[in-house]
């Protein structure tokens, strides 16, 4: 049903809503408007704006424009124009409610001008998109033509194939937006360079580094506390405080993934298991493990890398370690952090401040990459023998966990459960061929080693295994428990002796106690 409105009306009463709306309407008399210069100007403005609208929208038939131009009554013309505009209901209602002709024409002019601005903006956007599409299609068409011509001639453009290969890798790699833009920009430079350009090698190396880094690739943490505790106990005896801290981190990680990784520093004497403990933490978390030794490092570029303007420039060892790990959340061990030095080339400890600051390392800037790299998911673990040589600002960023030396009882347990089975297996012996009782282990600890850790103890156990293996091959070895007498025959006379306190006071002699990081002893001081 096509309905045409004749006159305006005002609803004064609602009669019914079912089965359809029924209302009582009062007709509104519009009256006669004088043909003033203002009305003529407004009428011309509406007609001009409507013609512009018809030109931009391309939805208004040409016959409608002719109808509008042929209407003499300005009010009637305004209503016809409003009915052909794609307006919101509220805008149409505003025109309908305008009884005064001048007000109606003004409202209509304002509405059409606004619609024309929107249409013009849509036209410009469409034109820009069309040009971009045409450019892309043109480039694709020309590239395909070049390929077809080269194929017909039996030629192969190796440079273009290389550029296409890089472009495909960049599009497929899950790069951050900034890294992707930089890679495409460098690729455009490479495409314009002569084939034999030395700068091309620099650009290729840079692109290879961008594509090789794990920007968003992460390994999934295993947050099973019982499994992690079992792994830590398998690899290390004691060290309860350290194991407790790792389990706390795992428990919080299971509850929320938003917590930033801690910066942990293991401090203790040599041989107590700092480095091997970091490996166990990585295994317990199901993360990749990367080790970087800082002993003797004195150049800031070792940490941050060299700028690409230098010949043979490469990223720093932090970025190199992330590439080796292949994931964005490895366990990164910075070994011997107390052995760093500084000289005229810079202070590497100052460069590490950004790496070890949880508030800054999410946008770590390597001089070579010159792109922000997120290190916030990496678990950094440092090792040191002492905190006295670590700069205070660097130490302030770490959670220091002290690993004191082992007692004799702990060393016996470590030797029995870890070192002896490991060395027996490493030397090709069988369990029944060599059995070392606890009293012999204690003799080795007291007479052949003097240390806080168990490194020399492991060497002495390995020495024993070599001696036994030699006798097994010569068929001179008798299976059974190792005795203290046989121990001295294999390892020689004891190297160390512990002095005992004198049983009763003596004139001119006093008993003292001395201790260092590697252990302690009783001293008799004579005066």
CSV table of C-alpha atoms in Angstrom, one decimal, residues 217-220 278 281-283 285-291 321-333 374-381:
chain,number,residue,atom,x,y,z
A,217,UNK,CA,56.6,-17.5,21.1
A,218,UNK,CA,56.4,-18.9,24.7
A,219,UNK,CA,56.7,-22.3,26.2
A,220,UNK,CA,53.9,-23.4,28.5
A,278,UNK,CA,69.3,-22.8,37.9
A,281,UNK,CA,64.6,-24.6,38.0
A,282,UNK,CA,64.2,-24.4,34.2
A,283,UNK,CA,63.4,-28.2,34.1
A,285,UNK,CA,59.2,-24.9,35.0
A,286,UNK,CA,59.4,-26.7,31.6
A,287,UNK,CA,61.3,-23.7,30.2
A,288,UNK,CA,64.3,-23.4,28.0
A,289,UNK,CA,67.6,-22.7,29.7
A,290,UNK,CA,70.2,-20.2,28.6
A,291,UNK,CA,73.5,-19.4,30.3
A,321,UNK,CA,70.6,-15.7,24.2
A,322,UNK,CA,66.9,-15.2,23.5
A,323,UNK,CA,67.5,-16.3,19.9
A,324,UNK,CA,69.3,-19.5,21.2
A,325,UNK,CA,66.4,-20.2,23.6
A,326,UNK,CA,63.8,-19.9,20.8
A,327,UNK,CA,61.1,-18.7,23.3
A,328,UNK,CA,60.3,-15.4,25.0
A,329,UNK,CA,60.1,-16.9,28.5
A,330,UNK,CA,63.3,-18.9,29.1
A,331,UNK,CA,65.2,-19.2,32.4
A,332,UNK,CA,68.2,-16.9,31.7
A,333,UNK,CA,71.3,-17.5,33.9
A,374,UNK,CA,60.0,-7.8,25.7
A,375,UNK,CA,62.1,-9.5,28.4
A,376,UNK,CA,59.4,-9.2,31.2
A,377,UNK,CA,58.4,-12.9,30.8
A,378,UNK,CA,62.0,-14.1,31.2
A,379,UNK,CA,63.1,-15.5,34.6
A,380,UNK,CA,66.5,-14.1,35.2
A,381,UNK,CA,68.7,-15.9,37.7
